[in-house]
Coordinates of C-alpha atoms and ligand atoms in Angstrom, one line a residue:
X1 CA -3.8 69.5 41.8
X2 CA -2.4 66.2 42.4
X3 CA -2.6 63.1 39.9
X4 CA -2.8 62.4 36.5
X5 CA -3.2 65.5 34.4
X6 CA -5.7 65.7 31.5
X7 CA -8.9 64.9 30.6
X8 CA -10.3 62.7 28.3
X9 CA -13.6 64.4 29.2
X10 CA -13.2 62.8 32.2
X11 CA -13.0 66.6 33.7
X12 CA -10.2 65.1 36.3
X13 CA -11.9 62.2 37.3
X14 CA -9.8 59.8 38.5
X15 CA -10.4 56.5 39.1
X16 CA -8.4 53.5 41.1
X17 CA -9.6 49.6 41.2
X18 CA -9.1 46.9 43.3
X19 CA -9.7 43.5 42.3
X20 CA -9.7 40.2 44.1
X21 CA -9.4 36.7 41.8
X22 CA -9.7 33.6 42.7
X23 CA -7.5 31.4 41.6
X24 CA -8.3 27.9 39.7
X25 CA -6.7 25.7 42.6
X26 CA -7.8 22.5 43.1
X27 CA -7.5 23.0 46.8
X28 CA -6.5 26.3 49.4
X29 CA -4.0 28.0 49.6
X30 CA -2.8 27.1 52.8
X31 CA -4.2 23.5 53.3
X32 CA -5.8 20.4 51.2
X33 CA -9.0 21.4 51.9
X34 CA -11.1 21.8 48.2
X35 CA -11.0 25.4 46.9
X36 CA -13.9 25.1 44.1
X37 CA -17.4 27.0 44.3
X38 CA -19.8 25.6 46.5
X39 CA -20.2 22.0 49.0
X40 CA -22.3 21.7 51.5
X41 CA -21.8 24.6 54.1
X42 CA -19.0 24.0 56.7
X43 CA -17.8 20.8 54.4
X44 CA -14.6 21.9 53.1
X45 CA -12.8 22.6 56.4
X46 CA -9.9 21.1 58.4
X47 CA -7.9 22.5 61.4
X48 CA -6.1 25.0 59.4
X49 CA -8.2 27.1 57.7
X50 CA -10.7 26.8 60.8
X51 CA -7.7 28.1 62.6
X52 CA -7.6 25.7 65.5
X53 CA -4.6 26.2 67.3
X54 CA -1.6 24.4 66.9
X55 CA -2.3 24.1 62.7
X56 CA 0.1 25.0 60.4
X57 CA -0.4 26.4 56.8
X58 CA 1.8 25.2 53.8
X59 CA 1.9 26.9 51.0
X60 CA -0.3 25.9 47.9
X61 CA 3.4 25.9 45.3
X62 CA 0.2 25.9 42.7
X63 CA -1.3 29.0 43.6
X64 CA 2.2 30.1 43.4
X65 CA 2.8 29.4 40.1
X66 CA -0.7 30.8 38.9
X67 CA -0.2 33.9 40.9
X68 CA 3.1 34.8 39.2
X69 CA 1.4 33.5 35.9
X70 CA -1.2 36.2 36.5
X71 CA 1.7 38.8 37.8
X72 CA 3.6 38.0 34.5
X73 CA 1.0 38.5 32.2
X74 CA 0.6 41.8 33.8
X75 CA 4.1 42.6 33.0
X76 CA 4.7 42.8 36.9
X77 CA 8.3 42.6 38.4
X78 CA 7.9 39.9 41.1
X79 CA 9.8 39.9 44.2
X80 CA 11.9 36.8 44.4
X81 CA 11.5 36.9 48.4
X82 CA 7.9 38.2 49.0
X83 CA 6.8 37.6 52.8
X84 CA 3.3 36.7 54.0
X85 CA 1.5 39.2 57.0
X86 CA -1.2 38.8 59.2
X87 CA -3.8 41.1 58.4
X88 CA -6.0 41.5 62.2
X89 CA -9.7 42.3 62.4
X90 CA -12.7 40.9 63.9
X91 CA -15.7 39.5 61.9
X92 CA -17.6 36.2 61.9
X93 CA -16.5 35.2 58.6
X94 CA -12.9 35.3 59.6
X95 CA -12.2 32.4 62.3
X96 CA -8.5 32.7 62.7
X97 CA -9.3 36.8 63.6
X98 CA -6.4 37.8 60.8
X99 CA -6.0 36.9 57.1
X100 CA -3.1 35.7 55.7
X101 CA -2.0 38.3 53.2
X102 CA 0.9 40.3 51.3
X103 CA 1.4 43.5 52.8
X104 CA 4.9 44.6 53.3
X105 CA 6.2 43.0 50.8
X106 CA 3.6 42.1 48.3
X107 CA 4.2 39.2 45.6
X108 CA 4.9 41.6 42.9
X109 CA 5.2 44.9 41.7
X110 CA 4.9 47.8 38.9
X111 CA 3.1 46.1 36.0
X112 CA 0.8 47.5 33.4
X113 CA -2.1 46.7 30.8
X114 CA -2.8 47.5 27.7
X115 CA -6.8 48.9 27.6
X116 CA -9.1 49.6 24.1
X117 CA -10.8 52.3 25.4
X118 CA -14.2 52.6 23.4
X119 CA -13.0 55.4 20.9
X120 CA -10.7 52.7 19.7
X121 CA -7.6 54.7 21.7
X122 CA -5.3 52.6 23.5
X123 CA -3.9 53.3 26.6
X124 CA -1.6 51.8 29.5
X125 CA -3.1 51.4 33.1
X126 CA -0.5 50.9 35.8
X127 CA -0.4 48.3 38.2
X128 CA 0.6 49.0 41.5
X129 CA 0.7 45.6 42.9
X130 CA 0.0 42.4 42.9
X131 CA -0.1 40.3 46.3
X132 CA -1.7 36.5 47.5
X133 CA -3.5 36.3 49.8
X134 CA -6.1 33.7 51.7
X135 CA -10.5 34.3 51.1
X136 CA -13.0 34.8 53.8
X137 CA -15.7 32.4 54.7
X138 CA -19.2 33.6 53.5
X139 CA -22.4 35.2 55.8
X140 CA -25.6 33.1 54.8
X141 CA -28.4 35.9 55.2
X142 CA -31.2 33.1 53.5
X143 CA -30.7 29.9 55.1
X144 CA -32.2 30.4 58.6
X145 CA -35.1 33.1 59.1
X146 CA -33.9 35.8 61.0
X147 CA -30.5 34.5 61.6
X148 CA -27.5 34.3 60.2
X149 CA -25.0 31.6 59.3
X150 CA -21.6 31.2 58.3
X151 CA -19.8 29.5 55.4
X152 CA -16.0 28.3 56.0
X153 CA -15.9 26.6 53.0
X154 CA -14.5 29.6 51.0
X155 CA -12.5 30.7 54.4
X156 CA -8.6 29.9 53.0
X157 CA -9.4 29.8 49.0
X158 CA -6.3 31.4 46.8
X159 CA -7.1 34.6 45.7
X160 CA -4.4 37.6 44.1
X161 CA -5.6 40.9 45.1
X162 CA -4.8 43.3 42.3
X163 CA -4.3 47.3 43.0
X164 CA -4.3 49.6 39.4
X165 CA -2.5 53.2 39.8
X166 CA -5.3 55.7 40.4
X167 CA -5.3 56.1 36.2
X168 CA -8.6 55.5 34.8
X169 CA -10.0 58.8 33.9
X170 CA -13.9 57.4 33.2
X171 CA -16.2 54.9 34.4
X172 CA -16.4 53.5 31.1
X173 CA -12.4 53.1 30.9
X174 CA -12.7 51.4 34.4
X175 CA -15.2 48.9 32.8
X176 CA -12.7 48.5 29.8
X177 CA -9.6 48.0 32.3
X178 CA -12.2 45.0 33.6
X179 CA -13.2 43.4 30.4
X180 CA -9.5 43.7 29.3
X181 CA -8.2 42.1 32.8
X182 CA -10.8 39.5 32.7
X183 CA -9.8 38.3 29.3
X184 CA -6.1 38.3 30.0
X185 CA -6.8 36.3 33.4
X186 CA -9.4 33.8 32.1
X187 CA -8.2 33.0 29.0
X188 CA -4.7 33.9 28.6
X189 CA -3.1 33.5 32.1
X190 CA -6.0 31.2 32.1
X191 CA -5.8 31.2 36.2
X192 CA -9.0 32.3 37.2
X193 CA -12.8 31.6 35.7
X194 CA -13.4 35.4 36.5
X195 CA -16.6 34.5 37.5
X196 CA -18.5 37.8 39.1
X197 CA -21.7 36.1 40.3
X198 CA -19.9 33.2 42.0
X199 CA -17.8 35.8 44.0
X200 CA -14.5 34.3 42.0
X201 CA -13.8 38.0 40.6
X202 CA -14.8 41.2 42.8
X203 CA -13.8 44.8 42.3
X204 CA -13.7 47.8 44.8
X205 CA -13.3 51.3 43.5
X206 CA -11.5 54.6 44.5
X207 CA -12.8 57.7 42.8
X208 CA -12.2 61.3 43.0
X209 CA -13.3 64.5 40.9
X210 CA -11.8 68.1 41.2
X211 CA -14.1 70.7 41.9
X212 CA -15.1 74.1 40.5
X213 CA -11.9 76.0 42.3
X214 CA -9.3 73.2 41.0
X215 CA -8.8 71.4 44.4
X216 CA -8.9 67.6 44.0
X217 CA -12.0 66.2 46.5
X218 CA -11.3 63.5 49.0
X219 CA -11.3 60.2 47.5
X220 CA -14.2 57.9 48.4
X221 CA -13.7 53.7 48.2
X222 CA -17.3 51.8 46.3
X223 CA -18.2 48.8 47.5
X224 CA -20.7 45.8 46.5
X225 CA -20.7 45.8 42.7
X226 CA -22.1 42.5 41.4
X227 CA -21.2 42.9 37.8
X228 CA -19.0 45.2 35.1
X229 CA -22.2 47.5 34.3
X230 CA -23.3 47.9 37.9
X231 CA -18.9 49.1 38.3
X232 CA -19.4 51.5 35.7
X233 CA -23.2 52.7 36.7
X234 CA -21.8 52.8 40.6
X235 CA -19.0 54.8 39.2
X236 CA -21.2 57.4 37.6
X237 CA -23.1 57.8 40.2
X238 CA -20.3 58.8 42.3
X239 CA -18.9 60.9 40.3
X240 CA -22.1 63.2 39.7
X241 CA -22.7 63.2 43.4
X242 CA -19.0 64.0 44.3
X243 CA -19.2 67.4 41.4
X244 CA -22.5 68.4 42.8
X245 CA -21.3 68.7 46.6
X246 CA -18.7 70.5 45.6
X247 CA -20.7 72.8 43.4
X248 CA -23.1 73.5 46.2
X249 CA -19.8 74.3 48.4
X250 CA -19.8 71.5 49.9
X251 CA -16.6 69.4 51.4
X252 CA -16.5 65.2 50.2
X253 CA -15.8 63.1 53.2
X254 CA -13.3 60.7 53.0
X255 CA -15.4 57.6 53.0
X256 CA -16.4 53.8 51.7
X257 CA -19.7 54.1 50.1
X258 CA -21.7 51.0 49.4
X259 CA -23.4 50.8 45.5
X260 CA -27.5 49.9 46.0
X261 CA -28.0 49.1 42.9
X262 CA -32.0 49.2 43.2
X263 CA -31.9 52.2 43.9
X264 CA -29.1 53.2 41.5
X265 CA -27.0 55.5 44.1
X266 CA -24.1 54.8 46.6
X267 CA -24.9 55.2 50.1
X268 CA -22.5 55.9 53.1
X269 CA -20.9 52.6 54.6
X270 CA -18.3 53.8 57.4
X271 CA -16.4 57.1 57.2
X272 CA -12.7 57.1 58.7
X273 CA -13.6 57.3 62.4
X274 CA -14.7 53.7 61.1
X275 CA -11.8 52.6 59.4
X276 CA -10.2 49.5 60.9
X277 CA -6.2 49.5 62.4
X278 CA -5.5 46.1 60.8
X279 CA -1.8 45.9 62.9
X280 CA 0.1 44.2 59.5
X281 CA 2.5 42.2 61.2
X282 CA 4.9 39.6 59.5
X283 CA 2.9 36.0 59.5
X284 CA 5.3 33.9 61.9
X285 CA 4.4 30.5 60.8
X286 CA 5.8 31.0 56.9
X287 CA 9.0 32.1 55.8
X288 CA 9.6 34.3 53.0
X289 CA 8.5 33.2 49.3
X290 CA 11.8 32.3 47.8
X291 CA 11.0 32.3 44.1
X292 CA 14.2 31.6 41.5
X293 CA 14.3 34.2 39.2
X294 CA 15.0 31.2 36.6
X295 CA 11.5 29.9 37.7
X296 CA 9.7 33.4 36.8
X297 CA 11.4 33.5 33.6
X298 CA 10.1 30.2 32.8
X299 CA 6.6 31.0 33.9
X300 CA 6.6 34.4 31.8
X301 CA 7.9 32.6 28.9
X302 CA 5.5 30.1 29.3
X303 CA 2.5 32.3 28.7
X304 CA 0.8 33.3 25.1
X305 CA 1.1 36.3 23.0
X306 CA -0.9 39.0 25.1
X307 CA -4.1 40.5 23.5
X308 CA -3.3 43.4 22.9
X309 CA -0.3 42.4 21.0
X310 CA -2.0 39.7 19.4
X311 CA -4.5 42.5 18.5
X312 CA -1.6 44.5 16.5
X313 CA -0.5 41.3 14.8
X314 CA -3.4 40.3 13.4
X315 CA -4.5 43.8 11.8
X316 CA -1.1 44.4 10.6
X317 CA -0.5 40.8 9.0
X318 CA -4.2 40.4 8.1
X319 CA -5.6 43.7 7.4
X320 CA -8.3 43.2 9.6
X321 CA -9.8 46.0 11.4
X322 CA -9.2 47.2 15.0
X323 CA -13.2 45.8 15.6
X324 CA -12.1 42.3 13.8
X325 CA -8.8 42.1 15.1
X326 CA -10.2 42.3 18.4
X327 CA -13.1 39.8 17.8
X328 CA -10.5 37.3 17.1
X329 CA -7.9 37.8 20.1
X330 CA -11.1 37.4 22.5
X331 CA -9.5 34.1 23.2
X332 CA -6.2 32.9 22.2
X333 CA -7.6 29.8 20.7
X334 CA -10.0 31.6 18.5
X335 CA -7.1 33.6 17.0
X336 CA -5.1 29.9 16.5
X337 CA -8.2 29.1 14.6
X338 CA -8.9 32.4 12.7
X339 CA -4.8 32.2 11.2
X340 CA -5.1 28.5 10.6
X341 CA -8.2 29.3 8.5
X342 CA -6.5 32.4 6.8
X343 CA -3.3 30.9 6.0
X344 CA -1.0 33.0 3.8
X345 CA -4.0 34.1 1.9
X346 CA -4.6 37.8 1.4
X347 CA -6.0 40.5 3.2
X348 CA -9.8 40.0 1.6
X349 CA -9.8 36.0 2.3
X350 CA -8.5 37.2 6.1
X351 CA -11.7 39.3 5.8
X352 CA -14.0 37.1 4.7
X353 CA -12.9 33.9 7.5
X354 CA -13.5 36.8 10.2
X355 CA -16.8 37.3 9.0
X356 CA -17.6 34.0 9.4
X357 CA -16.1 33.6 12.8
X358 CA -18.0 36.7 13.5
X359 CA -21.3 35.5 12.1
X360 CA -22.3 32.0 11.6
X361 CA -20.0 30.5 14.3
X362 CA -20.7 32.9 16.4
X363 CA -24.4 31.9 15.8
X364 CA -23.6 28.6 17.2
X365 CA -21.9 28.9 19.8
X366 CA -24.6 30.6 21.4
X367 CA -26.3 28.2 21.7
X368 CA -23.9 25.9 23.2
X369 CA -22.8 25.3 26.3
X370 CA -19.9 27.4 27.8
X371 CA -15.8 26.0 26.9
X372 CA -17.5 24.7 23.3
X373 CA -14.5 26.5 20.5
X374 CA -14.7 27.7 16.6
X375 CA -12.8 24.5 15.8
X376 CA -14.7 22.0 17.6
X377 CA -17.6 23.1 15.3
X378 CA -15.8 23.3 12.5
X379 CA -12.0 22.6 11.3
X380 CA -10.1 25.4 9.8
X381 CA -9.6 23.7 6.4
X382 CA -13.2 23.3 6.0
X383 CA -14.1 26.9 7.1
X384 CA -11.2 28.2 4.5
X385 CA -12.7 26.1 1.8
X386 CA -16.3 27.6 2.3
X387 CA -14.7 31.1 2.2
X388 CA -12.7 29.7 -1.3
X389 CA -16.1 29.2 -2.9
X390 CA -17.6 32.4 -1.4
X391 CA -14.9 34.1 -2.7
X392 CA -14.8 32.4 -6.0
X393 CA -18.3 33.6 -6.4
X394 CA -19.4 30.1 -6.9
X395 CA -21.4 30.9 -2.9
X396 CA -23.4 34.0 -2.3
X397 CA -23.3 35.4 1.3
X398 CA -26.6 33.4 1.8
X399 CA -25.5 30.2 0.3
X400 CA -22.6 30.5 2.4
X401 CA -24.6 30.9 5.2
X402 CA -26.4 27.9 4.5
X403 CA -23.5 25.8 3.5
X404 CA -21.8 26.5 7.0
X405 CA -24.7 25.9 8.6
X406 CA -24.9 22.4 7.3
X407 CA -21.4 21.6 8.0
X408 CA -21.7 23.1 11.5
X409 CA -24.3 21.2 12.4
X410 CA -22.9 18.0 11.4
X411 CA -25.6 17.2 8.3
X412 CA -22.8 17.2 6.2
X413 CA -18.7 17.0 5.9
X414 CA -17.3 17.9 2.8
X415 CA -17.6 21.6 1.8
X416 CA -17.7 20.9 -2.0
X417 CA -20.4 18.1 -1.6
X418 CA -23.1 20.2 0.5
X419 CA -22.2 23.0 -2.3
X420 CA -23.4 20.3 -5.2
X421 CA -25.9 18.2 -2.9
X422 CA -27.8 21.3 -1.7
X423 CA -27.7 23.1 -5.0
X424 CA -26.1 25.9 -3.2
X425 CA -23.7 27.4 -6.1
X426 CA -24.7 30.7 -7.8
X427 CA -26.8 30.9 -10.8
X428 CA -24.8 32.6 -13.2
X429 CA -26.4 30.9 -16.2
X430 CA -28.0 34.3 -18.3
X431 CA -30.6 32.5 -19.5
X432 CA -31.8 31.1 -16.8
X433 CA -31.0 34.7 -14.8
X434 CA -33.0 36.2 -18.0
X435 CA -35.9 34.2 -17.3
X436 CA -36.2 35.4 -13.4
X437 CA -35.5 39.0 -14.3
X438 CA -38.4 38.7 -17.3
X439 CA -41.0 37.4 -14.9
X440 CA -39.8 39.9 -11.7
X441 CA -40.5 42.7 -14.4
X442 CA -43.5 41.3 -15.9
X443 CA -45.5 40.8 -12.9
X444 CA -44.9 44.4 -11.0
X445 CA -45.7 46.6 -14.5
X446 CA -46.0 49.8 -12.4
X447 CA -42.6 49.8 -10.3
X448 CA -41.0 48.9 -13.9
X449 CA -43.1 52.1 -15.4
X450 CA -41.7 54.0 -12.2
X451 CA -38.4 52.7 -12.5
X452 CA -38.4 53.6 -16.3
X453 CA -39.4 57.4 -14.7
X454 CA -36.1 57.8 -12.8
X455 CA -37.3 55.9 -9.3
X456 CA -33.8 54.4 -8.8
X457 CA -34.1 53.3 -5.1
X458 CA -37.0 50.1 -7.5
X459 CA -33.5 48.6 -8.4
X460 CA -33.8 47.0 -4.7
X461 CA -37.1 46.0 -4.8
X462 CA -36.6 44.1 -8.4
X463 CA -33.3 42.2 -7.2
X464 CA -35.2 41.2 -4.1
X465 CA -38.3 39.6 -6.4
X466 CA -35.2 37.9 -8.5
X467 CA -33.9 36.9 -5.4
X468 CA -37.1 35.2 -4.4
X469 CA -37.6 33.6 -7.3
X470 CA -34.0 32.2 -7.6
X471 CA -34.1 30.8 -3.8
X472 CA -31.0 33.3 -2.8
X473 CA -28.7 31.7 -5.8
X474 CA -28.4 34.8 -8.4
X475 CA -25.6 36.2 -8.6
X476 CA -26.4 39.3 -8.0
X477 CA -23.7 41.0 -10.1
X478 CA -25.2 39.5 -13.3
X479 CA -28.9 39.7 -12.3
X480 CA -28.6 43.5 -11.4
X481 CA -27.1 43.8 -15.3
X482 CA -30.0 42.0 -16.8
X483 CA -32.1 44.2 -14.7
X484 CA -31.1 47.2 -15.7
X485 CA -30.6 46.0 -19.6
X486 CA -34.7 44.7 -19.0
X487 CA -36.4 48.0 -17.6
X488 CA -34.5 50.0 -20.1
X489 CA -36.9 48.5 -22.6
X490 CA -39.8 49.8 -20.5
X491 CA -41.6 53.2 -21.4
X492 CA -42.1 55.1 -18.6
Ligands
ZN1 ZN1 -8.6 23.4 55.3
MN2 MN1 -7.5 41.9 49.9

């Protein structure tokens, strides 16, 4: 058997990815022509990455820097003298005939990442490599009835082509390695939008199984997965069909499959009679890719604490929970903001901020548009002084709610003020907590009578008639006291 040992419950599944990202250039990577989504077809174009002859390409120095960014936060070791190839095939989207990529000598090397696999288990997925390369242009199938049409704008866009070792046991530890690598390239490299259904992120998929006699089948390459569920569904899929032809006996070809996701089943694409000879040869018209090391170091340096060590941090100096601590690494910001909030405060404060970030913010920011942060709602200070008087007991969860809410939204600035303006603060008055329990008792005679009889579970249903009556403001402490001191009194 070859590969990685063990199971998982993966039953020796094995699973590679390949990802393509684009990066956030402002123009290509070999020319000045503008590298962002869309224009007007066949705008975006010049003599070099039409391929004319006589053009030269010139380096884009930043999709350099964002390509070892990217290699770096993937704790790659990058080759201070990579070398460009040609890569040769034939295809209407392709109007030099090759692509400049990284073959021989790709941009870097040997990296890993840190996945949160769904049983809260962490574990490392190698990366092979790491190369830069130039985009295709794009087929039009819906412009032109029955025809058609091709798209150079994208033709010579910046992209990294990422390889994993063949280490993911699961589809669903595939999908993790995604959301994980997404995250680190969005919005910690911050060198890509990662945007599937604009083509700016796109995955390919090796997969193999071992069969009932323990030989390892062929591996087989997926194709034309628009989105992270349709990778793990497509990955499924394949795996079930690889297991049952080789329970029936059968052999698995060596082939690239293509996902239909209508249909929800891979189909066969090309098999290896199909396969192209791309004749890698070293691109002529660029030297090597000198990088000083003193450069790298400066660019790894340069980058933020990495989720998954952010991640640690935040549950071993907060106390939060492996769930929490992960809600507030999803963005480096957000964990700036969560700390700022907490302070030096303890574990339960720490607790109480993520719930908000977790919960109200949360809230709204859903309904805003996209690049809208936690602090641009709200400030920190503010946020901690809500979860003060929550804490205090002066709020209730509700009248926290409602007190964020009004600061969020902009009717009000001052934490304190909204507290006294709105009447939020808890009721902890007995009398006037004596008065709502009296008249919750009085008016439902026969829960009290069954309460009285031993119905416990009528405790609930009493605090939530208090509740009423006090608009959310009891504390609920005291009012579940004089409760209980109130149906004492009454005879079963
Ligand atoms: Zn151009
Ligand atoms: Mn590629």
């Amino acid at each position: 058997m070859t590969g990685p040992a063990g199971g998982e419950g993966g039953a020796g599944t094995v699973i590679g990815l390949e990802v393509h990202v684009q990066l956030r250039t402002a123009t290509k990577l070999f020319c000045r022509c503008r590298a962002a989504y869309g224009g007007e077809p066949g705008t975006r174009v010049c003599p070099v990455c039409l391929g004319l002859p006589g053009a030269l390409p010139v380096p884009n120095q930043e999709a350099v820097r964002l390509a070892v960014r990217a290699a770096a936060a993937l704790a790659c070791e990058v080759d201070p003298r990579s070398r460009f190839d040609r890569k040769n095939y034939f295809y209407p989207d392709l109007p030099k005939g090759y692509q400049i990529t990284q073959y021989h000598r790709p941009l870097a090397t040997d990296g890993e990442l840190e996945v949160r696999l769904e049983e809260g288990e962490r574990r490392r997925v190698g990366i092979r490599r790491l190369h830069l390369e130039e985009d295709a242009g794009r087929l039009v199938h819906d412009r032109y009835p029955d025809r058609t049409a091709v798209d150079l704008n994208r033709a010579g866009v910046p992209l990294v082509e990422i390889v994993t070792r063949p280490e993911l046991r699961s589809p669903a530890a595939a999908r993790a390695f995604l959301d994980r690598l997404t995250q680190v390239l969005e919005h910690y490299a911050a060198v890509s939008d990662c945007n599937m259904e604009e083509g700016s992120l796109r995955v390919d998929a090796n997969l193999s199984v071992v069969g009932p006699s323990g030989d390892r089948a062929a591996r087989t390459e997926v194709k034309n997965m628009n989105s992270f569920r349709h990778v793990e569904r497509a990955l499924a899929h394949e795996r079930d069909r690889q297991r049952s032809v080789l329970a029936d006996g059968g052999r698995v070809e060596r082939e690239t499959r293509r996902w239909d996701a209508e249909a929800g089943r891979t189909r066969p694409m090309r098999g290896k009679a199909g396969e192209v000879d791309y004749r890698y040869f070293p691109e002529p018209d660029l030297p090597p890719l000198s990088l000083e090391p003193a450069r790298v170091e400066a660019i790894r340096e340069g980058l933020p604490e990495l989720p998954h060590r952010l991640e640690r941090r935040l549950a071993e100096e907060h106390g939060l929970s492996p769930y929490d601590a992960a809600r507030m690494a999803a963005r480096p910001d957000r964990a700036a903001y969560f700390e700022a909030a907490v302070g030096d405060r303890d574990e339960a404060f720490a607790k109480q901020v993520a719930n908000f970030v977790t919960g109200k913010l949360a809230e709204a920011l859903n309904r805003r548009p996209e690049g809208v942060a936690e602090a641009d709602l709200l400030g920190p200070g503010r946020l901690a002084r809500v979860a003060e008087l929550r804490r205090d007991g002066t709020l209730s969860s509700t009248t926290a709610d409602r007190a964020l809410e009004a600061l969020i939204e902009g009717e009000a600035d001052d934490p304190d003020r909204v507290v006294e303006e709105r009447g939020l603060a808890q009721v902890r008055d007995r009398d006037r907590l004596r008065a709502w329990v009296e008249e919750a008792v009085d008016s439902h005679p026969e829960e009290a009578a069954r309460y009285a009889a031993g119905e416990e579970k009528l405790m609930g249903f009493f605090m939530g008639r208090v509740m009423r009556r006090a608009g959310g403001k009891a504390d609920p402490e005291k009012a579940r006291e004089l409760l209980r001191e109130r149906l004492s009194e009454v005879e079963p």
